[in-house]
mmCIF file of C-alpha atoms and ligand atoms in Angstrom:
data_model
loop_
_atom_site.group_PDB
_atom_site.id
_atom_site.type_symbol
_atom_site.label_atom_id
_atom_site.label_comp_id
_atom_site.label_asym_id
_atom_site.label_seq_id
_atom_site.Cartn_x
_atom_site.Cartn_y
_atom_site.Cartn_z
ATOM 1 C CA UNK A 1 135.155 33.503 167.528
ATOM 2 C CA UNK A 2 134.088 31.167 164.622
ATOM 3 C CA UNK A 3 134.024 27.519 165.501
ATOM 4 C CA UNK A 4 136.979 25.060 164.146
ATOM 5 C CA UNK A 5 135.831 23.371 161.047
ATOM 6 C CA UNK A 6 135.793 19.750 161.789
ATOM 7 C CA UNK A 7 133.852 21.045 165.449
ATOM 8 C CA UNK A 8 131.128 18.306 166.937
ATOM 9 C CA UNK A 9 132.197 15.439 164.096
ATOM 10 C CA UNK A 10 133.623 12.279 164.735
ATOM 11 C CA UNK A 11 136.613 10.921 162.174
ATOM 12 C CA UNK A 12 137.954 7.897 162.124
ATOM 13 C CA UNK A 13 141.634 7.065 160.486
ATOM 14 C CA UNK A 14 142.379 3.648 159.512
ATOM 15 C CA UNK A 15 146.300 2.800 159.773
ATOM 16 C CA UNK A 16 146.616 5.944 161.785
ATOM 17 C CA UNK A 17 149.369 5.209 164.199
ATOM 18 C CA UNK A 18 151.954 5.822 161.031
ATOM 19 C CA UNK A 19 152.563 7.849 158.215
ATOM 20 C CA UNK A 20 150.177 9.725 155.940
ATOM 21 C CA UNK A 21 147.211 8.194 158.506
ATOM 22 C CA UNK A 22 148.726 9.767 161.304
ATOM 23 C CA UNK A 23 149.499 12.926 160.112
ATOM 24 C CA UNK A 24 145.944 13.285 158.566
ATOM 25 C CA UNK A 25 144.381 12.034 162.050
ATOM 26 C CA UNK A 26 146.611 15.137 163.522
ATOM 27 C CA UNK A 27 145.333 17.164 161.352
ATOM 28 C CA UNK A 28 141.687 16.478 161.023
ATOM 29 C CA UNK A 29 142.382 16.752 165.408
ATOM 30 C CA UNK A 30 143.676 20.252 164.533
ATOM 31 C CA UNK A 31 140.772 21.211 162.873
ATOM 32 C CA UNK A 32 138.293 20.600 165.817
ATOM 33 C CA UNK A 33 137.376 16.553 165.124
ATOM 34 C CA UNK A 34 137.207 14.129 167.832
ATOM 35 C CA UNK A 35 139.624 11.393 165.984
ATOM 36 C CA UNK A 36 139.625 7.491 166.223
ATOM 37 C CA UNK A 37 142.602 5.507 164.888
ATOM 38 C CA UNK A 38 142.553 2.671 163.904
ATOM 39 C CA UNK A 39 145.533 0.417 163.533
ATOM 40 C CA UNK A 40 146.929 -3.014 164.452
ATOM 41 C CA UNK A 41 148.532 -1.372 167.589
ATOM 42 C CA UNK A 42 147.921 1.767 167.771
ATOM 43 C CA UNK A 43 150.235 2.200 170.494
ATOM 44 C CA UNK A 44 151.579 5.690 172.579
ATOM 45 C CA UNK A 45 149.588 8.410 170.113
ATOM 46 C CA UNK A 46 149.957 12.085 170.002
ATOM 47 C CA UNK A 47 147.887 14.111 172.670
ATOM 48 C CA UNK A 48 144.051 14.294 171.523
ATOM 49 C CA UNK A 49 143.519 11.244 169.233
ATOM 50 C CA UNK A 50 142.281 7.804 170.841
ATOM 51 C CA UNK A 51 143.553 4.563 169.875
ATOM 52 C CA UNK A 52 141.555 1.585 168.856
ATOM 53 C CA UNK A 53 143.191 -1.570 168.551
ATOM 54 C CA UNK A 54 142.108 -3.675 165.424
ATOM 55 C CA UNK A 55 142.992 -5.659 162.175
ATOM 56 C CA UNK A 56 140.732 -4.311 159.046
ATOM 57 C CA UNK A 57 141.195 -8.129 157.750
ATOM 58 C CA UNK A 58 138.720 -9.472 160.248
ATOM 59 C CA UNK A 59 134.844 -8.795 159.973
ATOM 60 C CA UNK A 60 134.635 -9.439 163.390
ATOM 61 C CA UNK A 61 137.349 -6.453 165.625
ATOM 62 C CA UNK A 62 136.299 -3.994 162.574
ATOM 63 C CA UNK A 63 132.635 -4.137 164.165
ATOM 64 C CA UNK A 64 133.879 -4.043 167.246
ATOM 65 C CA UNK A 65 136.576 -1.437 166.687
ATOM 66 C CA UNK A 66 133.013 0.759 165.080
ATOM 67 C CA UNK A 67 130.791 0.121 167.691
ATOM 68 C CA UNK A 68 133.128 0.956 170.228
ATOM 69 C CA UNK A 69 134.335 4.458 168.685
ATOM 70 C CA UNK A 70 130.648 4.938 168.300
ATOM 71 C CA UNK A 71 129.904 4.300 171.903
ATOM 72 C CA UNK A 72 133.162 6.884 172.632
ATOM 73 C CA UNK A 73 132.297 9.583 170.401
ATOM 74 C CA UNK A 74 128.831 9.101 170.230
ATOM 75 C CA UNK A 75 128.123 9.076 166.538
ATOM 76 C CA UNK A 76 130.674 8.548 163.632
ATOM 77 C CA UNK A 77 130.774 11.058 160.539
ATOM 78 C CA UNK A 78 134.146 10.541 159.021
ATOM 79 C CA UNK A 79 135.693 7.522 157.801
ATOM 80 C CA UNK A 80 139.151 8.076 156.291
ATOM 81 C CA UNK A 81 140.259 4.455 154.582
ATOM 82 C CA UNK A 82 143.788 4.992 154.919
ATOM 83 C CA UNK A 83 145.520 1.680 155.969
ATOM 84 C CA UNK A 84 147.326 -0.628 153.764
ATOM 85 C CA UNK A 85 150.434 -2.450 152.429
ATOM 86 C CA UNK A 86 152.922 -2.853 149.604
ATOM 87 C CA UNK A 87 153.450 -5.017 147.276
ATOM 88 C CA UNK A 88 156.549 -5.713 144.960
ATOM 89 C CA UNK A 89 156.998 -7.385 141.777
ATOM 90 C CA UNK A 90 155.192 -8.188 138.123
ATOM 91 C CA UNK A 91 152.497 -10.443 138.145
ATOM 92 C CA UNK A 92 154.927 -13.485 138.281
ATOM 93 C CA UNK A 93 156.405 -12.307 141.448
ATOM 94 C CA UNK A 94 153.874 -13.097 143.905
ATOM 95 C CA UNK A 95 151.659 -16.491 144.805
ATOM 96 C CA UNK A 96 148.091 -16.730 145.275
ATOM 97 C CA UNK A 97 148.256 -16.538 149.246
ATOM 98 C CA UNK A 98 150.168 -12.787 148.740
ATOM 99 C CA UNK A 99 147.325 -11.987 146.280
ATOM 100 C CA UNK A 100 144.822 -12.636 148.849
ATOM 101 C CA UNK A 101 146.540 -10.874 151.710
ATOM 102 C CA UNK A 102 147.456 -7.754 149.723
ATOM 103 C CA UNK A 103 144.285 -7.733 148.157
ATOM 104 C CA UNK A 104 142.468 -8.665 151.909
ATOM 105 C CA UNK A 105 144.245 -5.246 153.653
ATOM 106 C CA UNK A 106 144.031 -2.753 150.792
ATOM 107 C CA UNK A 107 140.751 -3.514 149.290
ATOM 108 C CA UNK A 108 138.453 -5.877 151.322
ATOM 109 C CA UNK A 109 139.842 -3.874 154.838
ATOM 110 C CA UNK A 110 138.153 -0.336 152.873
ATOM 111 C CA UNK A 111 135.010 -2.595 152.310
ATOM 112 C CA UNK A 112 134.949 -3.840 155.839
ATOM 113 C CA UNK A 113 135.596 -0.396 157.233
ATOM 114 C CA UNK A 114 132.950 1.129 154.953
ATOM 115 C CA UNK A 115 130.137 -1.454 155.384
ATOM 116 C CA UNK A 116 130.313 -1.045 159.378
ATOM 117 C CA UNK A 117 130.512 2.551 159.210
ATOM 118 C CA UNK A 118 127.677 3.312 156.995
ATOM 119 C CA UNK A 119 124.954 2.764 159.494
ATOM 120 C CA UNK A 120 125.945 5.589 161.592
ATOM 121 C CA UNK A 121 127.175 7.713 158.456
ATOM 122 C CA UNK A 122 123.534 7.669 157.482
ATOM 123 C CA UNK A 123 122.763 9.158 160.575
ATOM 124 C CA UNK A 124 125.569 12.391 160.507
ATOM 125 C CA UNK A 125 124.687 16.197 159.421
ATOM 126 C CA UNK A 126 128.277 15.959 157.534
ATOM 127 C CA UNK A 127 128.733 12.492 155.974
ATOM 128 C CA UNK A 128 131.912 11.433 154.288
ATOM 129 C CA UNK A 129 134.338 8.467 153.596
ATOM 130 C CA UNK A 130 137.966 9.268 152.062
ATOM 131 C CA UNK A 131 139.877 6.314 150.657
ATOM 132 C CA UNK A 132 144.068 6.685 150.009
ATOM 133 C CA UNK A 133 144.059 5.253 146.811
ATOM 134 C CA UNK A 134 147.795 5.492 144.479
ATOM 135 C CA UNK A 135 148.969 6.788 141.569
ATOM 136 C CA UNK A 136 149.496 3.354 140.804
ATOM 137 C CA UNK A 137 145.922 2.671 139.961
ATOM 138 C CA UNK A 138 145.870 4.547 137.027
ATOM 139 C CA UNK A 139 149.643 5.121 135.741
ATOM 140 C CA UNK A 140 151.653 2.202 134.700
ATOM 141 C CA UNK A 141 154.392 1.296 137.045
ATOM 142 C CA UNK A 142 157.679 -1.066 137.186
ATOM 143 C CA UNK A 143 157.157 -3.648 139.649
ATOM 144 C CA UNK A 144 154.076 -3.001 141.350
ATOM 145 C CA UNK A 145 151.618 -5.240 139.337
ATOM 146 C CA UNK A 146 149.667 -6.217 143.005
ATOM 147 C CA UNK A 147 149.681 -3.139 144.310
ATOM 148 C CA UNK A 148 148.645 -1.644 141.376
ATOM 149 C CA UNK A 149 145.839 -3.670 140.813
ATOM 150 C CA UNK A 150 144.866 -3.019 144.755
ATOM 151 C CA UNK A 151 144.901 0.576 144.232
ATOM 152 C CA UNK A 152 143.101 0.204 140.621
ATOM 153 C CA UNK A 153 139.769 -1.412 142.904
ATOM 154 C CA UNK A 154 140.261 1.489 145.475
ATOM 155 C CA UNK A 155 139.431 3.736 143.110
ATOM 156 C CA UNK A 156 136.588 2.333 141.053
ATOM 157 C CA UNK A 157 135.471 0.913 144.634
ATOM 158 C CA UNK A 158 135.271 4.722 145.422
ATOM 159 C CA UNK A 159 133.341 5.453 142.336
ATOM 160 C CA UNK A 160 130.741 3.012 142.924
ATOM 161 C CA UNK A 161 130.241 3.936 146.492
ATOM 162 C CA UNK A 162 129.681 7.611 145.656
ATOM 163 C CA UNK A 163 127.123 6.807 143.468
ATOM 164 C CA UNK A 164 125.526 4.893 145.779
ATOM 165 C CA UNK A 165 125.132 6.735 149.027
ATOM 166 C CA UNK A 166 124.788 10.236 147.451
ATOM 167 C CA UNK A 167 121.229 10.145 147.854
ATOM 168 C CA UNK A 168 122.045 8.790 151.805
ATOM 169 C CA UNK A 169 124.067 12.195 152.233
ATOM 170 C CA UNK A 170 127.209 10.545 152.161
ATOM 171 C CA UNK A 171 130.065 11.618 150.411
ATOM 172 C CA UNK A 172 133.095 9.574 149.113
ATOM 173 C CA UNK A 173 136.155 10.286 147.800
ATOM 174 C CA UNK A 174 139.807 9.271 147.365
ATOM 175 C CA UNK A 175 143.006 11.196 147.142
ATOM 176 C CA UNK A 176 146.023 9.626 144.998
ATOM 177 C CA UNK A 177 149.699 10.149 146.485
ATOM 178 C CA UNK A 178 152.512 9.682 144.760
ATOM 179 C CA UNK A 179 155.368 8.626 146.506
ATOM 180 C CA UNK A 180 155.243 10.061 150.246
ATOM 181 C CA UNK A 181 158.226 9.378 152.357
ATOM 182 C CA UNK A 182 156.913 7.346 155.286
ATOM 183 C CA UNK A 183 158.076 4.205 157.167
ATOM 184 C CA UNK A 184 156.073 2.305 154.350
ATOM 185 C CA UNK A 185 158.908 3.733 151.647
ATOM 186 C CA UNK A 186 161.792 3.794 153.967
ATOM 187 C CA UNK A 187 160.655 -0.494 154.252
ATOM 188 C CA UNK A 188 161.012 -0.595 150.362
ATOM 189 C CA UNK A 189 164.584 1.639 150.064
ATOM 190 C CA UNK A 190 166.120 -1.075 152.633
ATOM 191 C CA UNK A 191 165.442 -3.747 150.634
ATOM 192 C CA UNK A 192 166.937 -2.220 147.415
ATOM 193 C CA UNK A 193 170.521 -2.884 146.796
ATOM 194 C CA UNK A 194 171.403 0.479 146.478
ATOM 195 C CA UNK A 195 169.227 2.543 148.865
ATOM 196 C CA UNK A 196 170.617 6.284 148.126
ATOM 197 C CA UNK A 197 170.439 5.553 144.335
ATOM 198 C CA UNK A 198 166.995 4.674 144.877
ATOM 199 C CA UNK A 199 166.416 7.419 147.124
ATOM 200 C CA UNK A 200 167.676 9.324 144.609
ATOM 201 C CA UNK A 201 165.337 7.963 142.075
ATOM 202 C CA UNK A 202 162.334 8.722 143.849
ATOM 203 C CA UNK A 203 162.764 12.066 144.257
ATOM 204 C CA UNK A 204 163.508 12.989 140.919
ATOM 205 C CA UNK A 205 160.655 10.615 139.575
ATOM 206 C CA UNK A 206 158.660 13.463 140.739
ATOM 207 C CA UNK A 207 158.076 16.932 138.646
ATOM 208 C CA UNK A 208 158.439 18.878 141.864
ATOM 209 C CA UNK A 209 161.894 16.778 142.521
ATOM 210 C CA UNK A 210 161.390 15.676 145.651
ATOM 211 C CA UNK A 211 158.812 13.081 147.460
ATOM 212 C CA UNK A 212 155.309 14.034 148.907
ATOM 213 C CA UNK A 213 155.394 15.004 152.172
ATOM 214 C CA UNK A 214 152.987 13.038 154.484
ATOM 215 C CA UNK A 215 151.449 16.278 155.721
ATOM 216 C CA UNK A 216 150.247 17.425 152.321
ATOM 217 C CA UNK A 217 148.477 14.392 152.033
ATOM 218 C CA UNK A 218 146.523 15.045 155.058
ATOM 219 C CA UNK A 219 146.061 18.127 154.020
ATOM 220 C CA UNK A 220 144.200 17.394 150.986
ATOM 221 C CA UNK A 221 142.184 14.588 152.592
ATOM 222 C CA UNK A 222 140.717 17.314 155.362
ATOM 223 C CA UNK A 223 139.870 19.354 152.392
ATOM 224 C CA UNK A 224 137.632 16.450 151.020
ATOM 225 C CA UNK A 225 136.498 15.562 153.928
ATOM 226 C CA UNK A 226 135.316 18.804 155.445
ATOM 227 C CA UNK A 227 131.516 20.043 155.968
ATOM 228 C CA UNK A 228 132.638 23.011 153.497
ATOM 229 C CA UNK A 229 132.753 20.368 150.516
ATOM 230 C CA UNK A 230 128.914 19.240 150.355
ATOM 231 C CA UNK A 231 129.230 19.272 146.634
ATOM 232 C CA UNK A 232 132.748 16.934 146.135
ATOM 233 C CA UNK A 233 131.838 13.597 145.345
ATOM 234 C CA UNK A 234 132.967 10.692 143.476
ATOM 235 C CA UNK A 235 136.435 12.972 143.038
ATOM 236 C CA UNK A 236 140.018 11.438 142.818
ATOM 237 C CA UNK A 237 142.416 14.010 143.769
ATOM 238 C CA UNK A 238 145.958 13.610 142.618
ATOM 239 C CA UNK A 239 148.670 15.144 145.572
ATOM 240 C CA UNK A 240 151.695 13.363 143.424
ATOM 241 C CA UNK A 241 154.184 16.493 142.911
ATOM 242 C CA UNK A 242 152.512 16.444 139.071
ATOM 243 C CA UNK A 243 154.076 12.697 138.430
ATOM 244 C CA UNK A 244 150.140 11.784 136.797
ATOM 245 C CA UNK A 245 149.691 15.046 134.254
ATOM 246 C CA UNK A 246 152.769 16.543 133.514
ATOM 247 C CA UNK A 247 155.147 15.695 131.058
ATOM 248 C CA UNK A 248 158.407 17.648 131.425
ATOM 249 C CA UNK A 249 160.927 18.251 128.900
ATOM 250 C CA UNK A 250 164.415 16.415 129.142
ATOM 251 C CA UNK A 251 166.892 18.642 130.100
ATOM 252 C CA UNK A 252 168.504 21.041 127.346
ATOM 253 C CA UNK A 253 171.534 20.045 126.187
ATOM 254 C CA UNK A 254 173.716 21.990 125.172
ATOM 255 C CA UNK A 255 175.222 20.935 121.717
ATOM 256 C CA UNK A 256 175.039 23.378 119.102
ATOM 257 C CA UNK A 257 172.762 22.651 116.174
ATOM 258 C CA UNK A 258 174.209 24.144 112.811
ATOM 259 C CA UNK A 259 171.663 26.359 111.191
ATOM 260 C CA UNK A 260 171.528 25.872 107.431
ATOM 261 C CA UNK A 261 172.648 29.321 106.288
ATOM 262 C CA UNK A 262 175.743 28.778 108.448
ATOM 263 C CA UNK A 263 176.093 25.718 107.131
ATOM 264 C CA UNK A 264 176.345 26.642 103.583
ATOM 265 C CA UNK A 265 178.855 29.556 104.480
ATOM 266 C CA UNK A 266 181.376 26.884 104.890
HETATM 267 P P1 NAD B 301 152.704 3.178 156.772
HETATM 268 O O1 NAD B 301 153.259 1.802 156.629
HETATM 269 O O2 NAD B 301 153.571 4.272 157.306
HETATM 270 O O3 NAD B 301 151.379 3.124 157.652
HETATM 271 C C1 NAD B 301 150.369 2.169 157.408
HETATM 272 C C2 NAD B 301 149.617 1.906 158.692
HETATM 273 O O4 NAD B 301 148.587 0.952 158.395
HETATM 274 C C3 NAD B 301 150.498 1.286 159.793
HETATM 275 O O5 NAD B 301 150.327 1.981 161.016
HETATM 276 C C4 NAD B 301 150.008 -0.148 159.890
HETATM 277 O O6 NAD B 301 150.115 -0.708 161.186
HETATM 278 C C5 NAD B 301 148.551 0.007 159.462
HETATM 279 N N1 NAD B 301 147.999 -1.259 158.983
HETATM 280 C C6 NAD B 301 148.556 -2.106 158.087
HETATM 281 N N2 NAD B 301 147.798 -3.201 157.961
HETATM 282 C C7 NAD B 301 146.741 -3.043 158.802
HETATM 283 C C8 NAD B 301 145.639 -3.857 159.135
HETATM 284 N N3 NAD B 301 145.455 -5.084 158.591
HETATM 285 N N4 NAD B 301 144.730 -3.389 160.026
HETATM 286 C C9 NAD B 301 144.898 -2.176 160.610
HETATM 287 N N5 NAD B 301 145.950 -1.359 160.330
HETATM 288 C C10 NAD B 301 146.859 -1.808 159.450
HETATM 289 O O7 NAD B 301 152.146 3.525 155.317
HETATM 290 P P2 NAD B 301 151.844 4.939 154.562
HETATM 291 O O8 NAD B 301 152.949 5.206 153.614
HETATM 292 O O9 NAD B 301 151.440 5.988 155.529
HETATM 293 O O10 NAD B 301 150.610 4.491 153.671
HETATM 294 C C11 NAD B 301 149.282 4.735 154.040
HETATM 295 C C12 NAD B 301 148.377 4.528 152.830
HETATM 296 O O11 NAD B 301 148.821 5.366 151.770
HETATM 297 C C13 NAD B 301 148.381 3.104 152.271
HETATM 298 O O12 NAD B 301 147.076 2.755 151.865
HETATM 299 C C14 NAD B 301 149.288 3.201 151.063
HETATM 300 O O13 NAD B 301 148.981 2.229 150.079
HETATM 301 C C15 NAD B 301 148.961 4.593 150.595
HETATM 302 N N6 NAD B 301 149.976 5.215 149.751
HETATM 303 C C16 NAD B 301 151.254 5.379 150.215
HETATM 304 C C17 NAD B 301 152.195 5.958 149.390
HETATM 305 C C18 NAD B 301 153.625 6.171 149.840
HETATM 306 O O14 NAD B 301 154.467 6.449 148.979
HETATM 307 N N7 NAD B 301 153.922 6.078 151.128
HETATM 308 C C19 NAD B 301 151.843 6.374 148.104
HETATM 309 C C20 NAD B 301 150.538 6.201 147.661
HETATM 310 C C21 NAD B 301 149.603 5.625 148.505
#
């Protein structure tokens, strides 16, 4: 029998106790990895991942939080940068203290997480960070000018680090969801004043007609993550039901145009 893919590595899920980071620590479990999560509170998790209580937006529990999944697992291999929060509004909405905070989770937490977790990267057979970046850091979209802008440094923050540790064996790379129904979108539809419309709304924003389920998500971030992909760096992978690169035609209506030789019959 051939050993389980992930088999002997270590992975680590930031934001794991919910959503997409859950269901990707699940699967990257699945698939043979010891798995660390990471979260706030990472409270009553599902059989086979361990819990590790800390807040990305302080230098001080993210080394802890490293050393001590180090000192679990032994070694550390994968770091999956999954965590964050949203943000609503144009660039009016929000003041300079929700800047910070937004920007403090969703960009400086990945920076945190990736700075203490190098050290022992450098020292795996099978090195590799994943970052959840957005859609919204490279298509335009209504309302999210913060988040946007969060997402926007994910991804050139991803970039940069590829280039950087690909001669350390490490290998970096993000995946972009589109909209994935977790608690983090059910938060936004309760606020809106009309929560099926919007529902609604989101589903058909979507080419495939329907939101991103948090499993596929996972899916594709054990794909970039696994020993299989030595040669994937610096990649962005889209998993947005084709909301970045397709460009569907309006529905058909179905008025009758008048060809000209009919017309002239008249
Ligand atoms: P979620 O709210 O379901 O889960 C986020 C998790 O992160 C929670 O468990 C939360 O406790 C944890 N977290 C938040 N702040 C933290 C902190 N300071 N320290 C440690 N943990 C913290 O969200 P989700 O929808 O699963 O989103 C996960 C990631 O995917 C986020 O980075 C988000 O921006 C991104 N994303 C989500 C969507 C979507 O539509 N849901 C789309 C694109 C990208």
């Amino acid at each position: 029998m051939t050993a389980p893919e992930f088999d002997g590595l270590v992975a680590v899920v930031t934001g794991g106790a919910s959503g997409i980071g859950l269901a990707t620590a699940e699967e990257l479990s699945a698939r043979g990895a010891k798995v660390a999560v990471v979260d706030l509170a990472p409270g009553v998790l599902p059989e086979g991942l361990q819990g590790f209580a800390a807040d990305i937006t302080s230098r001080d529990q993210v080394d802890r939080a490293v050393n001590a999944i180090v000192a679990w697992g032994g070694g550390l291999d994968i770091l999956i940068n999954n965590a964050g929060i949203p943000a609503v509004g144009t660039v009016e909405a929000n003041d300079e203290a929700e800047w910070a905070r937004v920007f403090d989770v969703n960009v400086f937490g990945t920076v945190r997480m990736s700075a203490a977790a190098l050290p022992h990267l450098r020292r795996s057979r099978s090195a590799c960070i994943v970052n959840v970046c957005s859609i919204a850091a490279l298509s335009g979209m209504p309302d999210r000018a913060l988040y946007s802008a969060t997402k926007g440094a994910v991804y050139s923050l991803t970039l940069a680090m590829a280039t950087d540790h690909v001669h350390e064996g490490v290998r970096v790379n993000c995946v972009s969801p589109g909209t994935v129904h977790t608690p983090f979108v059910d938060r936004n539809l309760a606020r809106a004043d009309d929560p099926a419309a919007e529902l609604a709304a989101l589903n058909a924003r979507q080419a495939i007609g329907r939101m991103v389920a948090p499993e596929e998500v996972a899916s594709a971030v054990a794909y970039l993550a696994s020993p299989q992909q030595g040669s994937t760096t610096g990649v962005a992978l889209n998993v947005d039901g084709g909301f970045t690169n397709l460009r569907l035609r309006p529905p058909v209506t179905t008025t009758r145009v008048a060809m000209a030789d009919e017309s002239d019959a008249s």
